[in-house]
Short mmCIF file of N, CA and C in Angstrom, two decimals:
data_model
loop_
_atom_site.label_atom_id
_atom_site.label_comp_id
_atom_site.label_asym_id
_atom_site.label_seq_id
_atom_site.Cartn_x
_atom_site.Cartn_y
_atom_site.Cartn_z
N MET A 1 -32.37 -41.66 -26.25
CA MET A 1 -31.64 -41.17 -25.10
C MET A 1 -30.37 -40.48 -25.58
N GLN A 2 -30.12 -39.32 -25.04
CA GLN A 2 -28.94 -38.58 -25.44
C GLN A 2 -27.71 -39.13 -24.74
N ILE A 3 -26.57 -38.96 -25.38
CA ILE A 3 -25.32 -39.51 -24.87
C ILE A 3 -24.93 -38.87 -23.54
N GLU A 4 -25.35 -37.62 -23.29
CA GLU A 4 -25.01 -36.97 -22.03
C GLU A 4 -25.62 -37.72 -20.84
N TYR A 5 -26.83 -38.22 -21.01
CA TYR A 5 -27.48 -38.95 -19.93
C TYR A 5 -26.76 -40.25 -19.61
N VAL A 6 -26.21 -40.87 -20.64
CA VAL A 6 -25.45 -42.10 -20.42
C VAL A 6 -24.21 -41.81 -19.59
N TRP A 7 -23.49 -40.74 -19.91
CA TRP A 7 -22.29 -40.38 -19.15
C TRP A 7 -22.63 -40.00 -17.72
N ILE A 8 -23.75 -39.29 -17.55
CA ILE A 8 -24.17 -38.92 -16.19
C ILE A 8 -24.51 -40.17 -15.38
N ALA A 9 -25.19 -41.12 -16.01
CA ALA A 9 -25.54 -42.37 -15.32
C ALA A 9 -24.28 -43.15 -14.96
N LEU A 10 -23.33 -43.24 -15.88
CA LEU A 10 -22.07 -43.95 -15.59
C LEU A 10 -21.29 -43.27 -14.48
N ALA A 11 -21.26 -41.95 -14.48
CA ALA A 11 -20.57 -41.22 -13.42
C ALA A 11 -21.24 -41.45 -12.07
N ALA A 12 -22.57 -41.48 -12.05
CA ALA A 12 -23.29 -41.73 -10.81
C ALA A 12 -23.00 -43.14 -10.28
N VAL A 13 -22.95 -44.11 -11.17
CA VAL A 13 -22.63 -45.48 -10.77
C VAL A 13 -21.21 -45.54 -10.22
N LEU A 14 -20.27 -44.86 -10.87
CA LEU A 14 -18.89 -44.84 -10.40
C LEU A 14 -18.79 -44.21 -9.01
N VAL A 15 -19.51 -43.14 -8.76
CA VAL A 15 -19.49 -42.50 -7.44
C VAL A 15 -20.05 -43.43 -6.38
N ILE A 16 -21.13 -44.13 -6.70
CA ILE A 16 -21.71 -45.07 -5.74
C ILE A 16 -20.74 -46.19 -5.42
N ILE A 17 -20.07 -46.72 -6.44
CA ILE A 17 -19.10 -47.79 -6.21
C ILE A 17 -17.91 -47.27 -5.41
N GLU A 18 -17.48 -46.04 -5.69
CA GLU A 18 -16.38 -45.45 -4.92
C GLU A 18 -16.75 -45.30 -3.45
N LEU A 19 -17.95 -44.83 -3.17
CA LEU A 19 -18.38 -44.68 -1.78
C LEU A 19 -18.44 -46.03 -1.09
N TRP A 20 -18.90 -47.05 -1.78
CA TRP A 20 -18.93 -48.40 -1.21
C TRP A 20 -17.52 -48.89 -0.91
N ALA A 21 -16.58 -48.67 -1.85
CA ALA A 21 -15.20 -49.11 -1.65
C ALA A 21 -14.54 -48.36 -0.50
N ILE A 22 -14.78 -47.07 -0.40
CA ILE A 22 -14.21 -46.28 0.70
C ILE A 22 -14.77 -46.78 2.04
N ASN A 23 -16.05 -47.09 2.08
CA ASN A 23 -16.65 -47.64 3.29
C ASN A 23 -16.00 -48.97 3.67
N LYS A 24 -15.76 -49.83 2.69
CA LYS A 24 -15.11 -51.12 2.95
C LYS A 24 -13.68 -50.91 3.45
N VAL A 25 -12.97 -49.92 2.91
CA VAL A 25 -11.61 -49.63 3.35
C VAL A 25 -11.62 -49.15 4.79
N ILE A 26 -12.53 -48.26 5.12
CA ILE A 26 -12.59 -47.72 6.48
C ILE A 26 -12.90 -48.82 7.49
N LYS A 27 -13.78 -49.74 7.13
CA LYS A 27 -14.18 -50.80 8.06
C LYS A 27 -13.21 -51.97 8.09
N SER A 28 -12.20 -51.95 7.23
CA SER A 28 -11.25 -53.07 7.21
C SER A 28 -10.36 -53.04 8.45
N GLY A 29 -9.70 -54.14 8.69
CA GLY A 29 -8.86 -54.25 9.88
C GLY A 29 -7.41 -53.93 9.62
N SER A 30 -7.10 -53.28 8.53
CA SER A 30 -5.70 -52.99 8.22
C SER A 30 -5.24 -51.72 8.94
N LYS A 31 -3.96 -51.40 8.78
CA LYS A 31 -3.37 -50.24 9.45
C LYS A 31 -3.96 -48.94 8.90
N VAL A 32 -3.91 -47.90 9.72
CA VAL A 32 -4.46 -46.61 9.33
C VAL A 32 -3.70 -46.04 8.12
N ASP A 33 -2.40 -46.26 8.07
CA ASP A 33 -1.61 -45.77 6.93
C ASP A 33 -2.08 -46.40 5.63
N ASN A 34 -2.30 -47.71 5.65
CA ASN A 34 -2.76 -48.40 4.45
C ASN A 34 -4.15 -47.92 4.04
N LYS A 35 -5.01 -47.70 5.02
CA LYS A 35 -6.35 -47.20 4.72
C LYS A 35 -6.28 -45.85 4.04
N GLY A 36 -5.42 -44.98 4.57
CA GLY A 36 -5.28 -43.64 4.00
C GLY A 36 -4.79 -43.66 2.57
N VAL A 37 -3.83 -44.53 2.31
CA VAL A 37 -3.29 -44.63 0.94
C VAL A 37 -4.38 -45.12 -0.01
N TRP A 38 -5.12 -46.16 0.39
CA TRP A 38 -6.17 -46.69 -0.48
C TRP A 38 -7.26 -45.66 -0.73
N ILE A 39 -7.64 -44.91 0.29
CA ILE A 39 -8.68 -43.89 0.11
C ILE A 39 -8.21 -42.81 -0.85
N VAL A 40 -6.97 -42.37 -0.71
CA VAL A 40 -6.43 -41.35 -1.62
C VAL A 40 -6.40 -41.87 -3.05
N VAL A 41 -5.96 -43.11 -3.24
CA VAL A 41 -5.90 -43.69 -4.58
C VAL A 41 -7.30 -43.80 -5.17
N ILE A 42 -8.26 -44.28 -4.39
CA ILE A 42 -9.62 -44.45 -4.90
C ILE A 42 -10.24 -43.10 -5.26
N VAL A 43 -9.99 -42.07 -4.45
CA VAL A 43 -10.60 -40.77 -4.69
C VAL A 43 -9.95 -40.03 -5.86
N PHE A 44 -8.62 -40.04 -5.93
CA PHE A 44 -7.94 -39.22 -6.93
C PHE A 44 -7.70 -39.91 -8.26
N VAL A 45 -7.78 -41.22 -8.30
CA VAL A 45 -7.66 -41.97 -9.55
C VAL A 45 -8.85 -42.94 -9.58
N PRO A 46 -10.05 -42.43 -9.83
CA PRO A 46 -11.26 -43.20 -9.56
C PRO A 46 -11.33 -44.58 -10.22
N LEU A 47 -11.31 -44.67 -11.50
CA LEU A 47 -11.52 -45.96 -12.15
C LEU A 47 -10.34 -46.90 -11.91
N PHE A 48 -9.14 -46.42 -12.13
CA PHE A 48 -7.96 -47.27 -11.94
C PHE A 48 -7.73 -47.57 -10.46
N GLY A 49 -8.06 -46.62 -9.60
CA GLY A 49 -7.95 -46.85 -8.17
C GLY A 49 -8.89 -47.95 -7.70
N LEU A 50 -10.11 -47.96 -8.23
CA LEU A 50 -11.06 -49.02 -7.87
C LEU A 50 -10.59 -50.38 -8.37
N ILE A 51 -10.05 -50.40 -9.58
CA ILE A 51 -9.56 -51.66 -10.14
C ILE A 51 -8.38 -52.16 -9.32
N ALA A 52 -7.44 -51.27 -8.97
CA ALA A 52 -6.28 -51.67 -8.17
C ALA A 52 -6.72 -52.16 -6.80
N TRP A 53 -7.68 -51.47 -6.19
CA TRP A 53 -8.16 -51.89 -4.88
C TRP A 53 -8.86 -53.24 -4.96
N ALA A 54 -9.63 -53.45 -6.00
CA ALA A 54 -10.33 -54.73 -6.15
C ALA A 54 -9.34 -55.88 -6.33
N LEU A 55 -8.23 -55.63 -7.00
CA LEU A 55 -7.24 -56.69 -7.23
C LEU A 55 -6.30 -56.88 -6.04
N ALA A 56 -5.87 -55.80 -5.40
CA ALA A 56 -4.83 -55.91 -4.38
C ALA A 56 -5.30 -55.54 -2.98
N GLY A 57 -6.38 -54.81 -2.86
CA GLY A 57 -6.77 -54.26 -1.58
C GLY A 57 -7.46 -55.20 -0.63
N PRO A 58 -8.67 -55.64 -0.96
CA PRO A 58 -9.41 -56.40 0.05
C PRO A 58 -8.81 -57.78 0.27
N LYS A 59 -8.66 -58.10 1.52
CA LYS A 59 -8.10 -59.42 1.87
C LYS A 59 -9.25 -60.33 2.27
N HIS A 60 -9.46 -61.34 1.47
CA HIS A 60 -10.51 -62.31 1.77
C HIS A 60 -9.90 -63.48 2.51
N SER A 61 -10.05 -63.47 3.80
CA SER A 61 -9.46 -64.54 4.60
C SER A 61 -10.48 -65.67 4.72
N THR A 62 -9.99 -66.87 4.55
CA THR A 62 -10.85 -68.02 4.73
C THR A 62 -10.55 -68.63 6.07
N HIS A 63 -11.57 -68.91 6.83
CA HIS A 63 -11.40 -69.50 8.15
C HIS A 63 -11.55 -71.02 8.01
N ARG A 64 -10.49 -71.70 8.31
CA ARG A 64 -10.51 -73.16 8.25
C ARG A 64 -10.69 -73.74 9.63
N ALA A 65 -11.48 -74.74 9.74
CA ALA A 65 -11.67 -75.41 11.03
C ALA A 65 -10.46 -76.24 11.34
N GLN A 66 -9.94 -76.08 12.54
CA GLN A 66 -8.74 -76.81 12.91
C GLN A 66 -9.04 -77.82 13.99
#
């Protein structure tokens, strides 16, 4: 397998993950301003934007029975 195919496959995987992350941002319950910032970061700084969003973006709320 040539190295070009590996890079194309990695780029395709990155695009799929970016689309998934953008979809999650759009469907989140946060403010529109925050959504816009996260989408811009994910689109214009793809790899680092995804890492930053994964660490700081999604809020996993746990529902405790009271």
